[in-house]
Amino acid sequence: MTSVEVNFDGLVGPTHNYGGLAHGNLAAADNAGDVSNPREAALQGLAKMRRLVEMGLTQGVLPPHDRPHVASLRRMGFTGTDAEIVRTAGMASPILLSNVSSASAMWTANAATVSPSVDAEDGRIHLTPANLAFQFHRSIETETTSRILQAIFADEAHFAVHEAVPFAVFGDEGAANHCRLAPSHSERGVELFVYGRSAFEKNGIGKFGSRQAMEASHVVATNHRLPRGGAVLAQQSKTAIDAGVFHNDVISVSNETVYLLHEQAFERQDVVLNALRKACAALGFEPNFLIATQDELTLEEAVGSYLFNSQIVTRPSGGMALILPVEVEETPRAKAYVDRVLASNGPIREAHYLDLRQSMRNGGGPACLRLRVVMTEVERAAMGAGVMVDAAKISALEAIVRTHYRDRLLISELADPALLDESRTALDEISQTLGLGAIYDFQHA
Ligand code: SUG
């Protein structure tokens, strides 16, 4: 059966701000305290979705989470009305309020790890929501993400939505640390699970620690029913993590047979690439590794430009296209590498540079903003919500954003009770537009 890749982009939420919360993420740290523009951020994300729809690709969207997350504050013992709780939390601990207000659910590459049905022994699509246990502001995403994925992928004949990896020391960051190589989206492939450390090593290894535990990768690969030879595990380069590669999707990206990566992506990279070659050969195809050497692009240039945080998409008319942040166009040696790839007569034939600066300032590029789900037509028809988008639905979402989102937000303004109200009005309209039902706690009050 023919499958296509569906990209589910995260819609940026109304509290998008620069809290400087993300550990090991250099962009987020550099921009801490800056004024954000949630409206522009959401519109930039929607413009990306529109562009992909115009290219003939299949596009979905995942809604923002409710922030400030009053339910988390209640669990900590705060009491009163929702507005009182937000105000008290803001006075008691601005950093706590900032954490429960992050719009980080926009980076849906961290929402879950997904294996297509063609890879799994039971012929179902497997999704494991990420526990994001490494950082508090992201760990509170898991419950809502699970609820959203269960609403969309409810049909158990086609989908298995698993429990997130249950042990917090087994940190799991989802598809940002997962790649897939296959002869085509429709055929069985090899899945690469990337980790930074063992759960039984100290978290504090290296300058920033490492987010993904090998044990979590094992749990996910096992639960996804991948057959023998269907999964390869690899350790991220410690040097790369120290240079700001907090997820593998900051240093490598795959699509079908193509794997674009930096020379310093993995520990013992030659062993990893040989294991991949062997696993692919067993399935009857040869992967195409496009490696940027350290001489042509330093780790610092890779992290600064976010070259590898691009999307590689297969156009329905044939050939592949790169969806890159404009920062790559502005970094001469990163641009030169893209030009070399385009000139090589390989499968990648086009490069599209997009302005995603609002998200980029928090360390989220084109690839962070999307969760890939390879699906057959039957599976797409079995989805339980209206989360697929066309030009008209994108326009409807843009209208909600233009009406309810602020064009200026400082972290000192997160306690404003009006922000909570505006956000809830927006999220209510968004969830209705996407046919998701009552997925937020405030909709049950
Ligand atoms: O987890 N930034 C996110 C960026 C995630 C990017 N995703 C991928 N590489 N797939 C993170 O570091 C910053 C939010 C703040 O500081 O308010 C943040 O969470």
Coordinates of C-alpha atoms and ligand atoms in Angstrom, one line a residue:
M1 CA 0.0 0.0 0.0
T2 CA 1.3 3.5 -0.8
S3 CA 2.2 5.7 2.2
V4 CA 3.0 9.3 2.4
E5 CA 4.7 11.2 5.2
V6 CA 2.3 13.5 7.0
N7 CA 3.9 16.4 8.9
F8 CA 2.1 17.4 12.0
D9 CA 3.3 20.9 12.9
G10 CA 2.8 22.3 16.3
L11 CA 0.8 25.5 16.3
V12 CA 2.6 28.1 18.4
G13 CA 0.6 29.0 21.6
P14 CA -0.4 32.5 22.8
T15 CA 2.2 32.6 25.6
H16 CA 5.3 32.1 23.4
N17 CA 8.1 33.8 25.3
Y18 CA 11.8 33.9 25.8
G19 CA 12.2 32.4 29.3
G20 CA 15.7 31.0 28.7
L21 CA 14.6 27.8 30.3
A22 CA 16.1 25.2 27.9
H23 CA 19.3 23.5 29.1
G24 CA 22.1 23.1 26.5
N25 CA 20.1 25.1 24.0
L26 CA 22.3 28.0 23.1
A27 CA 19.8 30.1 21.1
A28 CA 17.2 29.9 24.0
A29 CA 19.9 31.0 26.5
D30 CA 21.1 33.9 24.3
N31 CA 17.7 35.3 23.9
A32 CA 16.5 35.0 27.5
G33 CA 14.4 38.0 28.6
D34 CA 13.8 39.4 25.1
V35 CA 10.4 40.6 24.0
S36 CA 8.6 37.9 22.1
N37 CA 5.9 38.2 19.4
P38 CA 3.5 35.2 19.8
R39 CA 1.3 36.4 16.9
E40 CA 4.2 36.6 14.5
A41 CA 5.6 33.2 15.8
A42 CA 2.3 31.5 15.1
L43 CA 1.9 33.1 11.7
Q44 CA 5.4 32.1 10.7
G45 CA 4.6 28.5 11.6
L46 CA 1.3 28.6 9.7
A47 CA 3.2 30.1 6.7
K48 CA 5.4 27.1 6.7
M49 CA 2.4 24.8 6.7
R50 CA 0.9 26.8 3.9
R51 CA 4.1 26.5 1.9
L52 CA 4.2 22.7 2.3
V53 CA 0.5 22.4 1.3
E54 CA 1.2 24.5 -1.8
M55 CA 4.1 22.0 -2.6
G56 CA 1.5 19.2 -2.7
L57 CA 2.5 17.7 0.6
T58 CA 0.2 16.2 3.3
Q59 CA 0.1 18.5 6.3
G60 CA -1.4 18.2 9.7
V61 CA -1.4 20.4 12.8
L62 CA -1.3 19.8 16.6
P63 CA -2.8 22.3 18.9
P64 CA -1.0 24.4 21.5
H65 CA -1.2 23.4 25.2
D66 CA -3.0 25.5 27.8
R67 CA -0.6 27.8 29.4
P68 CA 0.0 29.0 32.1
H69 CA -0.7 25.5 33.2
V70 CA -2.9 26.0 36.2
A71 CA -3.5 22.2 36.7
S72 CA 0.3 21.8 37.4
L73 CA 0.2 24.7 39.9
R74 CA -2.8 23.1 41.7
R75 CA -0.9 19.9 42.0
M76 CA 1.8 21.9 43.7
G77 CA -0.7 23.0 46.3
F78 CA -1.7 26.5 44.9
T79 CA -5.4 27.2 45.6
G80 CA -8.0 29.8 44.6
T81 CA -9.4 30.8 41.3
D82 CA -7.3 30.2 38.2
A83 CA -6.5 33.9 38.0
E84 CA -5.5 34.0 41.7
I85 CA -3.3 31.0 41.3
V86 CA -1.4 32.5 38.4
R87 CA -0.9 35.8 40.2
T88 CA 0.3 34.1 43.4
A89 CA 2.6 31.8 41.6
G90 CA 4.1 34.8 39.7
M91 CA 4.7 36.6 43.0
A92 CA 6.0 33.5 44.8
S93 CA 8.3 32.4 42.0
P94 CA 8.6 34.1 38.6
I95 CA 10.8 31.2 37.4
L96 CA 8.0 28.7 38.3
L97 CA 5.4 30.8 36.4
S98 CA 7.7 31.1 33.5
N99 CA 8.1 27.3 33.4
V100 CA 4.4 26.6 33.5
S101 CA 3.8 29.2 30.8
S102 CA 6.3 28.0 28.1
A103 CA 4.8 27.4 24.7
S104 CA 7.3 24.7 24.1
A105 CA 4.7 22.2 23.0
M106 CA 5.0 23.9 19.6
W107 CA 8.1 21.7 18.9
T108 CA 6.2 18.6 18.1
A109 CA 9.4 16.7 17.0
N110 CA 9.5 16.2 20.8
A111 CA 5.9 15.2 21.2
A112 CA 6.4 11.5 20.5
T113 CA 8.4 8.9 18.6
V114 CA 6.5 7.3 15.8
S115 CA 7.0 4.1 13.8
P116 CA 5.0 3.5 10.6
S117 CA 2.9 0.4 10.3
V118 CA 5.1 -1.1 7.6
D119 CA 8.0 -1.3 10.1
A120 CA 6.0 -2.9 12.9
E121 CA 5.3 -6.6 13.3
D122 CA 1.7 -6.0 14.1
G123 CA 1.1 -3.7 11.1
R124 CA -0.1 -0.8 13.2
I125 CA 1.4 2.7 13.6
H126 CA 3.0 3.0 17.0
L127 CA 3.3 6.3 18.9
T128 CA 5.0 6.8 22.2
P129 CA 4.5 10.3 23.8
A130 CA 7.9 11.6 25.0
N131 CA 8.3 12.0 28.8
L132 CA 10.6 15.0 28.3
A133 CA 11.7 14.3 31.9
F134 CA 15.0 16.3 31.6
Q135 CA 13.4 19.7 32.0
F136 CA 10.4 20.6 34.1
H137 CA 8.8 23.0 31.6
R138 CA 8.7 20.3 29.0
S139 CA 7.8 17.4 31.3
I140 CA 4.3 18.9 31.8
E141 CA 3.6 18.5 28.1
T142 CA 3.3 14.7 28.2
E143 CA -0.2 14.4 29.7
T144 CA -1.8 16.8 27.2
T145 CA 0.1 15.4 24.3
S146 CA -1.0 11.8 25.2
R147 CA -4.6 13.1 25.4
I148 CA -4.3 14.8 21.9
L149 CA -2.7 11.8 20.3
Q150 CA -5.3 9.4 21.8
A151 CA -8.0 11.6 20.4
I152 CA -6.5 11.7 16.9
F153 CA -5.1 8.1 16.8
A154 CA -8.0 6.5 18.6
D155 CA -8.7 3.6 16.3
E156 CA -6.9 0.6 17.8
A157 CA -7.2 -1.4 14.6
H158 CA -4.6 1.0 13.1
F159 CA -2.9 2.8 15.8
A160 CA -1.2 2.0 19.2
V161 CA -0.6 5.1 21.4
H162 CA 1.6 3.9 24.2
E163 CA 2.2 5.1 27.7
A164 CA 5.2 7.5 27.8
V165 CA 8.4 5.9 29.1
P166 CA 7.5 5.7 32.8
F167 CA 10.8 6.2 34.6
A168 CA 11.9 9.8 34.8
V169 CA 15.6 8.8 34.8
F170 CA 14.9 7.2 31.4
G171 CA 14.7 10.6 29.7
D172 CA 13.0 10.5 26.3
E173 CA 12.8 13.4 23.9
G174 CA 10.8 11.8 21.1
A175 CA 11.3 11.9 17.4
A176 CA 14.0 14.6 17.7
N177 CA 16.2 11.6 18.5
H178 CA 14.8 9.2 15.9
C179 CA 15.5 8.9 12.2
R180 CA 14.2 6.4 9.6
L181 CA 15.9 5.1 6.4
A182 CA 13.8 3.2 3.9
P183 CA 13.7 2.6 0.1
S184 CA 10.6 4.7 0.1
H185 CA 8.0 5.8 2.7
S186 CA 5.8 2.9 1.6
E187 CA 8.4 0.2 2.3
R188 CA 9.9 -1.3 5.4
G189 CA 12.8 0.7 6.8
V190 CA 15.5 0.8 9.5
E191 CA 14.8 3.1 12.5
L192 CA 17.7 4.8 14.2
F193 CA 17.3 5.6 17.9
V194 CA 19.8 8.2 19.2
Y195 CA 20.7 8.6 22.9
G196 CA 23.2 10.6 24.8
R197 CA 23.9 8.5 27.9
S198 CA 22.8 5.6 29.9
A199 CA 20.3 6.3 32.6
F200 CA 22.7 4.8 35.1
E201 CA 25.5 7.3 34.3
K202 CA 25.3 10.6 36.0
N203 CA 23.1 13.2 34.3
G204 CA 25.8 15.8 34.6
I205 CA 28.2 14.3 32.1
G206 CA 29.6 17.0 29.8
K207 CA 28.9 20.7 30.0
F208 CA 25.1 20.4 29.7
G209 CA 24.2 16.8 30.6
S210 CA 22.4 14.7 28.1
R211 CA 18.6 14.5 27.7
Q212 CA 18.0 11.1 26.1
A213 CA 18.8 7.8 27.9
M214 CA 19.7 4.7 26.0
E215 CA 17.3 2.7 28.2
A216 CA 14.4 5.0 27.0
S217 CA 15.3 4.4 23.4
H218 CA 15.3 0.6 24.1
V219 CA 11.8 0.8 25.7
V220 CA 10.4 2.7 22.7
A221 CA 12.0 0.4 20.1
T222 CA 10.7 -2.7 21.9
N223 CA 7.2 -1.3 22.4
H224 CA 7.0 -0.4 18.7
R225 CA 7.3 -4.1 17.8
L226 CA 10.2 -3.5 15.4
P227 CA 11.5 -6.8 14.1
R228 CA 15.1 -8.0 14.4
G229 CA 17.3 -5.7 12.3
G230 CA 14.6 -3.0 12.2
A231 CA 16.3 -0.8 14.9
V232 CA 19.8 0.6 15.3
L233 CA 20.8 2.4 18.5
A234 CA 23.6 5.1 18.4
Q235 CA 25.2 7.4 20.9
Q236 CA 25.3 11.1 20.2
S237 CA 28.8 12.7 20.1
K238 CA 29.6 14.2 23.5
T239 CA 31.6 16.9 21.7
A240 CA 28.5 17.8 19.7
I241 CA 26.3 17.9 22.8
D242 CA 28.8 20.3 24.4
A243 CA 28.7 22.5 21.3
G244 CA 24.9 22.9 21.7
V245 CA 23.5 19.8 19.9
F246 CA 20.9 19.0 22.5
H247 CA 18.9 16.8 20.1
N248 CA 20.1 14.6 17.3
D249 CA 17.9 16.6 14.9
V250 CA 20.3 19.6 15.3
I251 CA 23.0 17.5 13.6
S252 CA 21.3 15.1 11.2
V253 CA 18.1 14.6 9.2
S254 CA 16.9 11.7 7.1
N255 CA 14.3 11.1 4.4
E256 CA 13.8 7.7 2.6
T257 CA 17.3 6.7 1.5
V258 CA 18.9 10.0 2.2
Y259 CA 20.7 10.8 5.4
L260 CA 22.2 14.3 5.8
L261 CA 24.6 14.6 8.7
H262 CA 27.6 16.2 10.2
E263 CA 30.9 14.3 10.5
Q264 CA 30.7 14.7 14.3
A265 CA 27.1 13.6 14.9
F266 CA 27.9 10.3 16.7
E267 CA 30.4 8.6 19.0
R268 CA 32.3 6.1 16.8
Q269 CA 30.5 7.4 13.7
D270 CA 32.1 4.9 11.4
V271 CA 30.7 2.0 13.4
V272 CA 27.2 3.6 13.5
L273 CA 27.2 4.2 9.7
N274 CA 28.4 0.7 9.0
A275 CA 25.6 -0.7 11.2
L276 CA 23.1 1.4 9.3
R277 CA 24.5 0.3 5.9
K278 CA 24.3 -3.4 7.0
A279 CA 20.7 -3.1 8.3
C280 CA 19.7 -1.3 5.0
A281 CA 21.4 -3.9 2.9
A282 CA 19.4 -6.6 4.7
L283 CA 16.3 -4.9 3.4
G284 CA 17.8 -4.6 -0.1
F285 CA 18.7 -1.0 -0.4
E286 CA 21.7 1.3 0.0
P287 CA 21.5 4.5 2.1
N288 CA 22.8 7.7 0.7
F289 CA 24.9 9.5 3.4
L290 CA 25.6 13.1 2.7
I291 CA 28.2 14.1 5.2
A292 CA 29.3 17.6 6.0
T293 CA 32.9 17.5 7.1
Q294 CA 34.3 19.5 10.0
D295 CA 36.5 21.4 7.5
E296 CA 33.5 22.6 5.4
L297 CA 31.3 23.3 8.4
T298 CA 32.2 23.5 12.1
L299 CA 29.9 22.3 14.8
E300 CA 29.4 25.9 15.8
E301 CA 28.3 26.8 12.3
A302 CA 25.9 23.8 12.2
V303 CA 24.4 24.8 15.5
G304 CA 24.3 28.5 14.7
S305 CA 22.6 28.1 11.3
Y306 CA 20.5 25.0 12.2
L307 CA 21.3 23.5 8.8
F308 CA 20.5 20.0 9.9
N309 CA 17.3 21.1 11.5
S310 CA 15.8 21.3 8.1
Q311 CA 13.1 19.0 6.7
I312 CA 13.8 16.9 3.7
V313 CA 10.5 16.2 1.9
T314 CA 9.6 14.0 -1.0
R315 CA 7.6 15.9 -3.6
P316 CA 4.6 14.1 -5.1
S317 CA 6.0 15.0 -8.5
G318 CA 9.3 13.3 -7.6
G319 CA 12.6 14.5 -6.2
M320 CA 13.2 15.8 -2.7
A321 CA 13.2 19.4 -1.3
L322 CA 14.9 20.9 1.7
I323 CA 13.0 23.2 3.9
L324 CA 15.5 25.3 5.7
P325 CA 15.6 28.3 8.1
V326 CA 16.7 31.6 6.5
E327 CA 19.7 31.5 9.0
V328 CA 21.2 28.9 6.7
E329 CA 21.0 31.3 3.7
E330 CA 22.8 33.9 5.9
T331 CA 25.6 31.6 7.0
P332 CA 27.9 31.4 3.9
R333 CA 29.5 28.0 4.6
A334 CA 26.1 26.4 5.5
K335 CA 24.6 27.8 2.3
A336 CA 27.7 26.5 0.4
Y337 CA 27.0 23.0 1.7
V338 CA 23.4 23.2 0.6
D339 CA 24.5 24.3 -2.8
R340 CA 27.0 21.4 -3.0
V341 CA 24.2 19.0 -2.2
L342 CA 21.9 20.5 -4.8
A343 CA 24.7 20.4 -7.4
S344 CA 25.5 16.8 -6.7
N345 CA 22.7 15.5 -8.9
G346 CA 21.3 13.4 -6.0
P347 CA 17.7 13.1 -5.0
I348 CA 17.6 16.6 -3.3
R349 CA 16.8 19.1 -6.0
E350 CA 15.3 22.2 -4.3
A351 CA 16.0 24.4 -1.2
H352 CA 13.4 26.6 0.3
Y353 CA 14.4 29.1 3.0
L354 CA 11.8 30.1 5.5
D355 CA 11.6 32.8 8.1
L356 CA 10.9 31.1 11.4
R357 CA 12.9 33.5 13.5
Q358 CA 10.5 33.6 16.5
S359 CA 10.8 29.9 17.1
M360 CA 14.5 29.8 16.1
R361 CA 15.3 32.3 18.9
N362 CA 14.2 29.5 21.3
G363 CA 16.3 26.9 19.4
G364 CA 13.4 25.5 17.3
G365 CA 13.9 25.2 13.6
P366 CA 11.7 23.7 10.8
A367 CA 12.3 20.1 11.9
C368 CA 11.6 20.8 15.6
L369 CA 8.2 22.2 14.6
R370 CA 6.9 19.0 13.0
L371 CA 6.1 15.4 13.9
R372 CA 6.4 13.0 11.0
V373 CA 3.9 10.2 10.7
V374 CA 4.2 7.9 7.6
M375 CA 0.6 6.9 6.8
T376 CA -1.4 4.9 4.2
E377 CA -4.6 6.4 2.8
V378 CA -6.7 3.9 5.0
E379 CA -4.8 5.1 8.1
R380 CA -5.4 8.7 7.2
A381 CA -9.1 8.0 6.8
A382 CA -9.1 6.3 10.3
M383 CA -7.9 9.4 12.1
G384 CA -10.4 10.7 14.7
A385 CA -10.1 14.5 14.3
G386 CA -9.9 17.3 11.8
V387 CA -6.2 17.9 12.2
M388 CA -5.3 17.7 8.5
V389 CA -5.0 21.2 7.0
D390 CA -5.6 22.7 3.6
A391 CA -5.4 26.4 2.6
A392 CA -8.8 27.2 4.0
K393 CA -8.1 25.6 7.4
I394 CA -4.8 27.4 7.6
S395 CA -6.6 30.7 6.9
A396 CA -9.1 29.9 9.7
L397 CA -6.3 29.3 12.2
E398 CA -4.6 32.5 11.0
A399 CA -7.7 34.4 11.7
I400 CA -7.9 33.1 15.3
V401 CA -4.2 34.0 15.8
R402 CA -4.7 37.5 14.5
T403 CA -7.7 38.0 16.7
H404 CA -6.5 36.6 20.0
Y405 CA -2.6 36.6 20.1
R406 CA -0.5 39.4 21.4
D407 CA 2.2 40.9 19.2
R408 CA 4.4 41.6 22.3
L409 CA 5.1 39.6 25.4
L410 CA 7.6 39.9 28.2
I411 CA 8.1 37.2 30.9
S412 CA 7.0 39.8 33.5
E413 CA 3.6 39.9 31.8
L414 CA 2.9 36.1 32.2
A415 CA 1.0 36.7 35.5
D416 CA -1.5 39.0 33.7
P417 CA -5.0 37.4 34.2
A418 CA -6.0 38.8 30.8
L419 CA -3.4 36.7 29.1
L420 CA -4.9 33.5 30.6
D421 CA -8.4 34.5 29.4
E422 CA -7.1 35.4 25.9
S423 CA -5.2 32.2 25.6
R424 CA -8.2 30.1 26.7
T425 CA -10.5 31.8 24.2
A426 CA -8.0 31.1 21.4
L427 CA -7.4 27.5 22.4
D428 CA -11.1 26.9 22.6
E429 CA -11.6 28.1 19.1
I430 CA -8.5 26.2 17.8
S431 CA -9.6 22.9 19.3
Q432 CA -13.1 23.4 17.8
T433 CA -11.6 24.2 14.4
L434 CA -9.6 21.0 14.6
G435 CA -12.5 18.9 15.8
L436 CA -10.6 17.7 18.8
G437 CA -13.4 17.9 21.5
A438 CA -12.6 19.0 25.0
I439 CA -8.9 18.2 25.3
Y440 CA -8.1 21.0 27.8
D441 CA -8.8 20.9 31.6
F442 CA -10.4 24.4 31.5
Q443 CA -13.0 23.1 29.0
H444 CA -14.2 20.7 31.7
A445 CA -14.6 23.4 34.4
Ligands
SUG1 O1 13.6 21.7 24.4 N1 13.3 25.1 23.6 C1 13.2 23.8 23.2 C2 13.5 23.6 21.7 C3 13.2 22.3 21.2 C4 13.7 22.1 19.8 N2 13.3 20.8 19.4 C5 14.0 20.0 18.6 N3 15.3 20.1 18.4 N4 13.4 19.0 18.1 C6 14.1 22.8 24.0 O2 15.2 23.1 24.2 C7 12.9 27.0 25.1 C8 11.8 27.5 25.9 C9 12.2 28.6 26.9 O3 13.3 28.8 27.2 O4 11.2 29.3 27.3 C10 12.8 25.5 24.8 O5 12.2 24.8 25.5

